[in-house]
Amino acid sequence: MKILGIFGSPRRGGNTDILLEEILKGAEKEGAKVDHIYLTDYAITPCKECHGCDHTGQCVILDDMQKIYPKLLESDIIILASPIFFYGVTAWAKALIDRSQALWAKKYLLKDPSLGKEGRKRKGFFISVGATKGPRVFEGAILTVKYFFDTFNAEYAGELVFRGVDGKGDIFKKHPDALEQAYEAGRKLVRE
Ligand SMILES: Cc1cc2nc3c(=O)[nH]c(=O)nc-3n(C[C@H](O)[C@H](O)[C@H](O)COP(=O)(O)O)c2cc1C
């Protein structure tokens, strides 16, 4: 089983990175093969809305996103980690998500069977943290991520989110059981 961990925060070693590392450790413990992508290592141009993908299912922008499409399609489980920035995911993660429009076109306009009902089934999981404690702080991001996962046939398998987390490493202080939860979530994702 192949798992792709997508690190969507620009702060290396920050709270979502810590959680994603831990969930991936749990998945590895269950025998999964893990691949890591730090979005800050990739130059991903935002979608230009040129509709170049409508007839081909391929994005015309030849940048680092071209390295990520195959990784998404080769994975059984995709875990996206992004902190909340202005009630959504980071711009790094959103650029990746918007560029999945090419997969959306392949699935819904071109009706490519590989992304249809009979295609390979995947699972998607979301990790996030936010500084505030508002009840709705993750709502926008979760909705965005669900539709992102749908473009490559990944069933939304759930999320692990923590409020009141701001400074680097706050996750340890504010939620002492968060790492254990992440590790267990990684194991469960592979087992189920
Ligand atoms: C540009 C920016 C926007 C933010 N917007 C929000 C927000 O809307 N709601 C919130 O709860 N926290 C917000 N935060 C706080 C981050 O979610 C928080 O610092 C988080 O712990 C960062 O995670 P990381 O360590 O994984 O990068 C924002 C932080 C930045 C830098």
XYZ file of N, CA and C and ligand atoms in Angstrom:
607
model
N 0.835 -1.196 0.000
C 0.000 0.000 0.000
C 0.878 1.258 0.000
N 0.539 2.196 -0.895
C 1.345 3.418 -1.009
C 0.612 4.605 -0.391
N 1.345 5.343 0.415
C 0.758 6.532 1.046
C 1.555 7.761 0.653
N 0.826 8.808 0.300
C 1.469 10.076 -0.021
C 1.111 11.096 1.064
N 2.136 11.623 1.707
C 1.937 12.671 2.714
C 2.292 14.010 2.099
N 1.342 14.928 2.074
C 1.578 16.240 1.464
C 1.647 17.284 2.572
N 2.833 17.872 2.719
C 3.081 18.876 3.759
C 2.753 20.252 3.180
N 1.671 20.845 3.643
C 1.170 22.072 3.014
C 1.441 23.350 3.776
N 2.233 23.272 4.842
C 2.554 24.496 5.578
C 3.890 25.050 5.103
N 4.007 26.381 5.028
C 5.321 26.950 4.695
C 6.291 26.909 5.868
N 5.787 26.618 7.073
C 6.661 26.585 8.259
C 7.169 25.161 8.466
N 8.411 24.928 8.073
C 9.000 23.593 8.176
C 9.142 23.210 9.650
N 8.709 22.023 9.989
C 8.800 21.563 11.373
C 7.719 22.151 12.272
N 6.713 22.766 11.667
C 5.615 23.349 12.439
C 4.601 22.291 12.867
N 3.470 22.793 13.331
C 2.488 21.903 13.964
C 1.906 20.843 13.023
N 1.524 21.265 11.826
C 0.949 20.271 10.913
C 2.021 19.298 10.410
N 3.260 19.785 10.247
C 4.360 18.880 9.856
C 4.534 17.791 10.917
N 4.506 18.217 12.183
C 4.702 17.275 13.298
C 3.611 16.198 13.264
N 2.377 16.646 13.048
C 1.252 15.693 13.030
C 1.335 14.752 11.826
N 1.704 15.326 10.676
C 1.770 14.476 9.482
C 2.897 13.444 9.605
N 4.044 13.867 10.133
C 5.142 12.900 10.347
C 4.648 11.731 11.204
N 3.877 12.048 12.196
C 3.438 11.022 13.150
C 2.417 10.070 12.519
N 1.510 10.617 11.761
C 0.506 9.762 11.112
C 1.205 8.842 10.103
N 2.236 9.382 9.446
C 2.968 8.562 8.471
C 3.760 7.457 9.171
N 4.258 7.779 10.372
C 4.958 6.740 11.149
C 4.005 5.596 11.488
N 2.796 5.953 11.884
C 1.781 4.939 12.197
C 1.479 4.084 10.986
N 1.381 4.731 9.819
C 1.080 3.998 8.587
C 2.235 3.062 8.226
N 3.463 3.547 8.414
C 4.641 2.720 8.121
C 4.689 1.498 9.026
N 4.292 1.713 10.254
C 4.269 0.616 11.233
C 3.380 -0.535 10.736
N 2.327 -0.142 9.975
C 1.404 -1.156 9.440
C 1.859 -1.679 8.078
N 3.064 -1.296 7.660
C 3.640 -1.849 6.432
C 3.463 -1.007 5.188
N 2.909 0.199 5.320
C 2.705 1.034 4.132
C 4.027 1.627 3.653
N 4.098 1.873 2.345
C 5.258 2.540 1.752
C 4.910 4.026 1.646
N 5.752 4.849 2.261
C 5.382 6.256 2.421
C 6.237 7.184 1.556
N 5.572 8.136 0.931
C 6.268 9.169 0.144
C 5.904 10.547 0.742
N 6.918 11.420 0.841
C 6.689 12.745 1.431
C 6.815 13.829 0.360
N 5.908 14.785 0.390
C 6.038 15.957 -0.492
C 5.923 17.205 0.373
N 6.961 18.016 0.348
C 6.885 19.328 1.010
C 6.561 20.342 -0.084
N 5.394 20.938 -0.019
C 4.982 21.810 -1.122
C 5.911 23.005 -1.314
N 6.625 23.390 -0.252
C 7.558 24.516 -0.404
C 8.773 24.129 -1.269
N 8.947 22.838 -1.535
C 10.027 22.396 -2.430
C 9.591 22.395 -3.902
N 8.305 22.647 -4.130
C 7.759 22.559 -5.486
C 7.254 23.925 -5.942
N 7.569 24.270 -7.164
C 7.043 25.523 -7.718
C 5.759 25.189 -8.474
N 4.643 25.558 -7.876
C 3.345 25.238 -8.491
C 2.611 26.544 -8.808
N 2.491 26.800 -10.087
C 1.773 28.001 -10.542
C 0.280 27.812 -10.285
N -0.402 28.843 -9.819
C -1.859 28.693 -9.670
C -2.542 28.413 -11.011
N -3.692 27.763 -10.972
C -4.473 27.478 -12.185
C -4.770 28.787 -12.910
N -4.590 28.764 -14.258
C -4.800 29.982 -15.054
C -6.203 30.038 -15.638
N -6.995 29.055 -15.368
C -8.354 28.954 -15.918
C -8.355 29.108 -17.434
N -7.403 28.430 -18.086
C -7.318 28.506 -19.545
C -8.184 27.437 -20.203
N -8.645 26.483 -19.383
C -9.444 25.343 -19.870
C -8.679 24.468 -20.862
N -7.375 24.576 -20.825
C -6.540 23.735 -21.675
C -6.713 22.261 -21.358
N -7.113 21.944 -20.143
C -7.256 20.529 -19.741
C -8.606 19.936 -20.155
N -9.543 20.796 -20.582
C -10.907 20.305 -20.831
C -10.967 19.163 -21.841
N -10.095 19.217 -22.849
C -10.173 18.216 -23.918
C -9.121 17.124 -23.808
N -8.223 17.285 -22.823
C -7.115 16.321 -22.729
C -6.980 15.693 -21.338
N -7.472 16.380 -20.328
C -7.253 15.927 -18.949
C -5.833 16.180 -18.484
N -5.085 16.941 -19.292
C -3.684 17.253 -18.952
C -3.556 18.755 -18.759
N -2.814 19.144 -17.738
C -2.582 20.569 -17.529
C -1.486 21.049 -18.481
N -1.729 22.222 -19.080
C -0.762 22.753 -20.048
C 0.438 23.426 -19.365
N 0.326 23.688 -18.068
C 1.424 24.379 -17.364
C 2.490 23.344 -17.005
N 3.663 23.511 -17.569
C 4.711 22.501 -17.377
C 5.635 22.906 -16.220
N 5.120 22.812 -15.030
C 5.923 23.137 -13.846
C 5.984 21.913 -12.923
N 6.330 22.132 -11.660
C 6.527 20.988 -10.753
C 5.251 20.191 -10.454
N 4.101 20.762 -10.763
C 2.855 20.014 -10.539
C 2.833 18.746 -11.389
N 3.573 18.804 -12.506
C 3.621 17.618 -13.378
C 4.260 16.425 -12.664
N 5.086 16.708 -11.644
C 5.697 15.605 -10.874
C 4.707 15.063 -9.850
N 3.732 15.891 -9.496
C 2.802 15.490 -8.430
C 1.593 14.701 -8.957
N 1.125 15.015 -10.180
C -0.019 14.247 -10.710
C 0.224 12.739 -10.626
N 1.367 12.233 -11.140
C 1.552 10.772 -11.055
C 1.613 10.266 -9.622
N 2.162 11.070 -8.727
C 2.240 10.625 -7.324
C 0.833 10.478 -6.745
N -0.055 11.400 -7.066
C -1.434 11.304 -6.571
C -2.091 10.030 -7.105
N -1.868 9.767 -8.388
C -2.563 8.638 -9.016
C -1.964 7.285 -8.638
N -0.698 7.290 -8.241
C -0.050 6.021 -7.846
C -0.306 5.683 -6.377
N -0.923 6.583 -5.630
C -1.080 6.362 -4.187
C -2.439 5.755 -3.852
N -2.454 4.974 -2.794
C -3.711 4.399 -2.302
C -4.343 5.329 -1.267
N -3.479 5.985 -0.497
C -3.961 6.914 0.529
C -3.185 8.219 0.385
N -3.913 9.320 0.384
C -3.282 10.638 0.288
C -3.654 11.403 1.563
N -2.638 11.896 2.249
C -2.900 12.669 3.466
C -2.404 14.094 3.225
N -3.315 15.032 3.305
C -2.941 16.437 3.128
C -2.936 17.114 4.490
N -1.828 17.797 4.792
C -1.736 18.555 6.041
C -1.586 20.027 5.695
N -2.464 20.831 6.247
C -2.360 22.289 6.050
C -2.922 22.998 7.270
N -2.207 24.002 7.774
C -2.827 24.825 8.814
C -3.925 25.681 8.194
N -4.749 26.267 9.040
C -5.768 27.193 8.555
C -5.130 28.562 8.346
N -5.253 29.063 7.147
C -4.866 30.439 6.813
C -6.147 31.117 6.313
N -6.594 32.132 7.014
C -7.819 32.842 6.626
C -8.971 31.883 6.319
N -9.212 30.988 7.228
C -10.341 30.050 7.169
C -10.304 29.086 5.989
N -9.142 28.943 5.399
C -8.998 27.954 4.335
C -7.659 27.262 4.485
N -7.245 26.542 3.432
C -5.913 25.936 3.446
C -4.896 26.996 3.033
N -3.618 26.704 3.166
C -2.573 27.662 2.769
C -2.594 27.841 1.241
N -2.002 28.918 0.792
C -1.909 29.157 -0.655
C -1.111 28.045 -1.336
N -0.153 27.471 -0.620
C 0.648 26.365 -1.168
C -0.261 25.185 -1.488
N -1.114 24.875 -0.534
C -2.024 23.739 -0.726
C -3.097 24.092 -1.757
N -3.547 25.344 -1.737
C -4.634 25.714 -2.662
C -4.159 25.701 -4.112
N -2.890 26.057 -4.339
C -2.366 25.995 -5.714
C -2.406 24.548 -6.208
N -1.995 23.631 -5.357
C -2.041 22.201 -5.712
C -3.492 21.778 -5.988
N -4.380 22.182 -5.109
C -5.789 21.781 -5.236
C -6.384 22.326 -6.539
N -6.154 23.596 -6.814
C -6.734 24.172 -8.035
C -6.168 23.504 -9.291
N -4.928 23.096 -9.237
C -4.336 22.420 -10.397
C -4.882 21.005 -10.581
N -5.597 20.495 -9.567
C -6.230 19.186 -9.759
C -7.454 19.323 -10.662
N -7.716 20.536 -11.134
C -8.767 20.758 -12.142
C -8.531 19.858 -13.364
N -7.257 19.588 -13.674
C -6.965 18.713 -14.824
C -7.517 17.304 -14.580
N -7.443 16.853 -13.318
C -7.992 15.534 -12.982
C -9.523 15.590 -12.980
N -10.042 16.736 -12.504
C -11.503 16.935 -12.528
C -12.012 16.830 -13.962
N -11.298 17.481 -14.892
C -11.702 17.452 -16.307
C -11.636 16.024 -16.851
N -10.571 15.322 -16.469
C -10.405 13.932 -16.926
C -11.562 13.058 -16.432
N -11.960 13.319 -15.199
C -13.014 12.497 -14.599
C -14.409 12.903 -15.091
N -14.718 14.183 -14.998
C -16.096 14.604 -15.231
C -16.388 15.069 -16.656
N -15.399 15.615 -17.365
C -15.668 16.039 -18.741
C -15.358 14.916 -19.714
N -14.219 14.265 -19.493
C -13.791 13.225 -20.441
C -14.266 11.837 -20.031
N -14.838 11.759 -18.835
C -15.381 10.485 -18.312
C -14.364 9.350 -18.408
N -13.130 9.662 -18.058
C -12.082 8.641 -18.090
C -12.406 7.552 -17.068
N -12.521 6.298 -17.526
C -12.928 5.228 -16.608
C -11.967 5.032 -15.434
N -10.696 5.417 -15.610
C -9.731 5.215 -14.526
C -10.076 6.067 -13.301
N -10.848 7.134 -13.522
C -11.251 7.984 -12.394
C -12.753 7.858 -12.105
N -13.400 6.963 -12.827
C -14.837 6.754 -12.625
C -15.085 5.693 -11.561
N -16.353 5.259 -11.505
C -16.771 4.302 -10.465
C -15.954 3.016 -10.485
N -15.598 2.602 -11.702
C -14.863 1.332 -11.850
C -13.352 1.508 -11.656
N -12.909 2.756 -11.494
C -11.475 3.028 -11.347
C -10.942 2.669 -9.970
N -9.639 2.883 -9.826
C -8.973 2.565 -8.570
C -9.540 3.410 -7.420
N -9.813 2.744 -6.318
C -10.355 3.449 -5.157
C -9.206 3.905 -4.269
N -9.298 5.141 -3.819
C -8.278 5.682 -2.925
C -8.954 6.225 -1.678
N -8.128 6.579 -0.701
C -8.656 7.231 0.499
C -7.902 8.536 0.715
N -8.598 9.521 1.257
C -7.963 10.801 1.560
C -8.221 11.186 3.005
N -7.217 11.786 3.614
C -7.324 12.186 5.025
C -6.727 13.577 5.169
N -7.326 14.365 6.050
C -6.913 15.771 6.205
C -6.430 16.031 7.630
N -5.324 16.758 7.719
C -4.787 17.179 9.016
C -4.739 18.698 9.026
N -5.209 19.291 10.117
C -5.129 20.746 10.190
C -5.045 21.233 11.633
N -4.585 22.451 11.764
C -4.603 23.150 13.057
C -4.964 24.606 12.777
N -5.512 25.250 13.792
C -5.808 26.681 13.683
C -5.534 27.333 15.021
N -5.242 28.625 14.981
C -4.917 29.337 16.219
C -6.153 29.620 17.060
N -7.270 29.807 16.389
C -8.481 30.196 17.115
C -9.232 28.957 17.606
N -10.321 29.250 18.343
C -11.080 28.122 18.899
C -12.506 28.088 18.369
N -12.770 28.867 17.332
C -14.125 28.949 16.783
C -14.622 27.594 16.310
N -15.915 27.327 16.523
C -16.455 26.018 16.126
C -16.394 25.769 14.622
N -16.359 26.844 13.814
C -16.437 26.662 12.361
C -15.091 26.835 11.663
N -14.006 26.903 12.464
C -12.709 27.272 11.879
C -12.231 26.321 10.770
N -12.608 25.053 10.827
C -12.106 24.098 9.823
C -13.089 23.835 8.680
N -14.281 24.394 8.791
C -15.352 24.028 7.848
C -14.993 24.274 6.383
N -14.474 25.475 6.104
C -14.160 25.819 4.713
C -13.085 24.909 4.147
N -12.042 24.689 4.943
C -10.920 23.863 4.472
C -11.372 22.421 4.237
N -12.189 21.916 5.126
C -12.640 20.518 4.974
C -13.431 20.355 3.673
N -14.286 21.303 3.391
C -15.086 21.224 2.160
C -14.182 21.259 0.917
N -13.222 22.157 0.937
C -12.279 22.266 -0.187
C -11.526 20.952 -0.387
N -11.049 20.412 0.726
C -10.223 19.195 0.657
C -11.058 17.991 0.197
N -12.312 17.936 0.627
C -13.180 16.831 0.173
C -13.308 16.836 -1.346
N -13.500 18.018 -1.930
C -13.664 18.096 -3.384
C -12.347 17.862 -4.115
N -11.241 18.217 -3.460
C -9.918 17.896 -4.022
C -9.756 16.382 -4.105
N -10.037 15.705 -3.011
C -9.877 14.243 -2.986
C -10.763 13.568 -4.045
N -11.960 14.112 -4.214
C -12.889 13.498 -5.168
C -12.324 13.475 -6.592
N -11.473 14.442 -6.937
C -10.975 14.492 -8.320
C -10.143 13.262 -8.683
N -9.544 12.616 -7.689
C -8.760 11.404 -8.005
C -9.318 10.187 -7.256
N -10.657 10.199 -7.100
C -11.333 9.022 -6.535
C -10.869 8.657 -5.137
N -10.604 9.647 -4.331
C -10.224 9.331 -2.954
C -11.420 9.604 -2.041
N -11.892 8.551 -1.443
C -13.012 8.682 -0.496
C -12.513 9.447 0.727
N -13.294 10.386 1.197
C -12.872 11.185 2.355
C -12.928 10.298 3.600
N -11.756 9.994 4.144
C -11.682 9.057 5.276
C -11.693 9.779 6.621
N -11.704 11.113 6.595
C -11.805 11.845 7.862
C -10.699 12.854 8.042
N -10.695 13.436 9.227
C -9.704 14.481 9.500
C -9.271 14.412 10.955
N -8.124 15.019 11.203
C -7.618 15.198 12.565
C -7.283 16.682 12.667
N -8.040 17.413 13.477
C -7.874 18.870 13.530
C -7.784 19.335 14.978
N -6.979 20.360 15.191
C -6.778 20.862 16.560
C -6.874 22.384 16.575
N -7.657 22.861 17.525
C -7.844 24.324 17.685
C -6.860 24.881 18.710
N -6.693 26.193 18.706
C -5.889 26.863 19.720
C -4.398 26.577 19.604
N -3.948 26.332 18.372
C -2.548 25.969 18.124
C -1.931 27.046 17.230
N -0.931 27.767 17.740
C -0.416 28.891 16.965
C 1.115 28.874 16.832
N 1.832 28.985 17.949
C 3.295 29.010 17.883
C 3.851 27.670 17.416
N 5.072 27.722 16.856
C 5.715 26.486 16.389
C 5.843 25.504 17.556
N 5.313 24.328 17.394
C 5.403 23.318 18.452
C 4.308 23.420 19.504
N 3.386 24.376 19.330
C 2.261 24.502 20.272
C 1.456 23.210 20.392
N 1.478 22.437 19.341
C 0.681 21.201 19.355
C 1.060 20.312 20.549
N 2.356 20.324 20.906
C 2.798 19.500 22.047
C 2.198 20.014 23.359
N 2.201 21.355 23.489
C 1.764 21.962 24.764
C 0.249 21.964 24.898
N -0.430 22.302 23.809
C -1.879 22.506 23.887
C -2.672 21.203 23.776
N -2.087 20.225 23.113
C -2.814 18.949 22.926
C -1.835 17.795 23.156
N -1.553 17.508 24.419
C -0.515 16.510 24.709
C -0.781 15.124 24.120
N -2.043 14.822 23.802
C -2.314 13.490 23.235
C -2.415 13.504 21.709
N -2.099 14.655 21.080
C -2.289 14.772 19.626
C -1.400 13.804 18.838
N -0.157 13.635 19.281
C 0.748 12.761 18.531
C 0.280 11.312 18.568
N -0.191 10.942 19.728
C -0.703 9.570 19.851
C -1.928 9.380 18.944
N -2.774 10.392 18.934
C -3.960 10.328 18.055
C -3.547 10.212 16.598
N -2.517 10.980 16.215
C -2.054 10.956 14.824
C -1.468 9.579 14.480
N -0.646 9.074 15.356
C -0.019 7.767 15.120
C -1.090 6.684 14.928
N -2.085 6.717 15.820
C -3.165 5.722 15.748
C -3.990 5.910 14.479
N -4.211 7.167 14.094
C -4.972 7.429 12.862
C -4.232 6.845 11.658
N -2.903 6.942 11.655
C -2.107 6.381 10.562
C -2.225 4.866 10.499
N -2.191 4.252 11.646
C -2.316 2.783 11.688
C -3.709 2.366 11.187
N -4.725 3.082 11.676
C -6.108 2.752 11.316
C -6.360 2.932 9.814
N -5.791 4.000 9.256
C -5.992 4.236 7.825
C -5.521 3.055 6.973
N -4.425 2.461 7.371
C -3.862 1.340 6.598
C -4.631 0.044 6.882
N -4.987 -0.136 8.146
C -5.664 -1.389 8.530
C -7.056 -1.509 7.934
N -7.793 -0.382 7.839
C -9.218 -0.461 7.462
C -9.457 -0.288 5.959
C -1.346 34.013 7.001
C -1.937 33.324 8.205
C -3.308 33.227 8.316
C -3.879 32.567 9.421
N -5.246 32.475 9.483
C -5.812 31.810 10.514
C -7.247 31.681 10.597
O -7.994 32.169 9.766
N -7.749 30.993 11.648
C -6.965 30.421 12.592
O -7.498 29.800 13.524
N -5.597 30.521 12.542
C -5.014 31.185 11.524
N -3.631 31.281 11.448
C -2.783 30.612 12.451
C -2.199 29.270 11.987
O -3.225 28.389 11.578
C -1.412 28.651 13.148
O -0.314 29.483 13.482
C -0.902 27.254 12.905
O -0.448 26.699 14.120
C 0.239 27.171 11.884
O 0.508 25.801 11.630
P 1.959 25.255 11.181
O 2.839 25.339 12.408
O 1.718 23.858 10.747
O 2.432 26.124 10.073
C -3.045 31.975 10.394
C -1.636 32.097 10.274
C -1.084 32.769 9.204
C 0.417 32.879 9.071
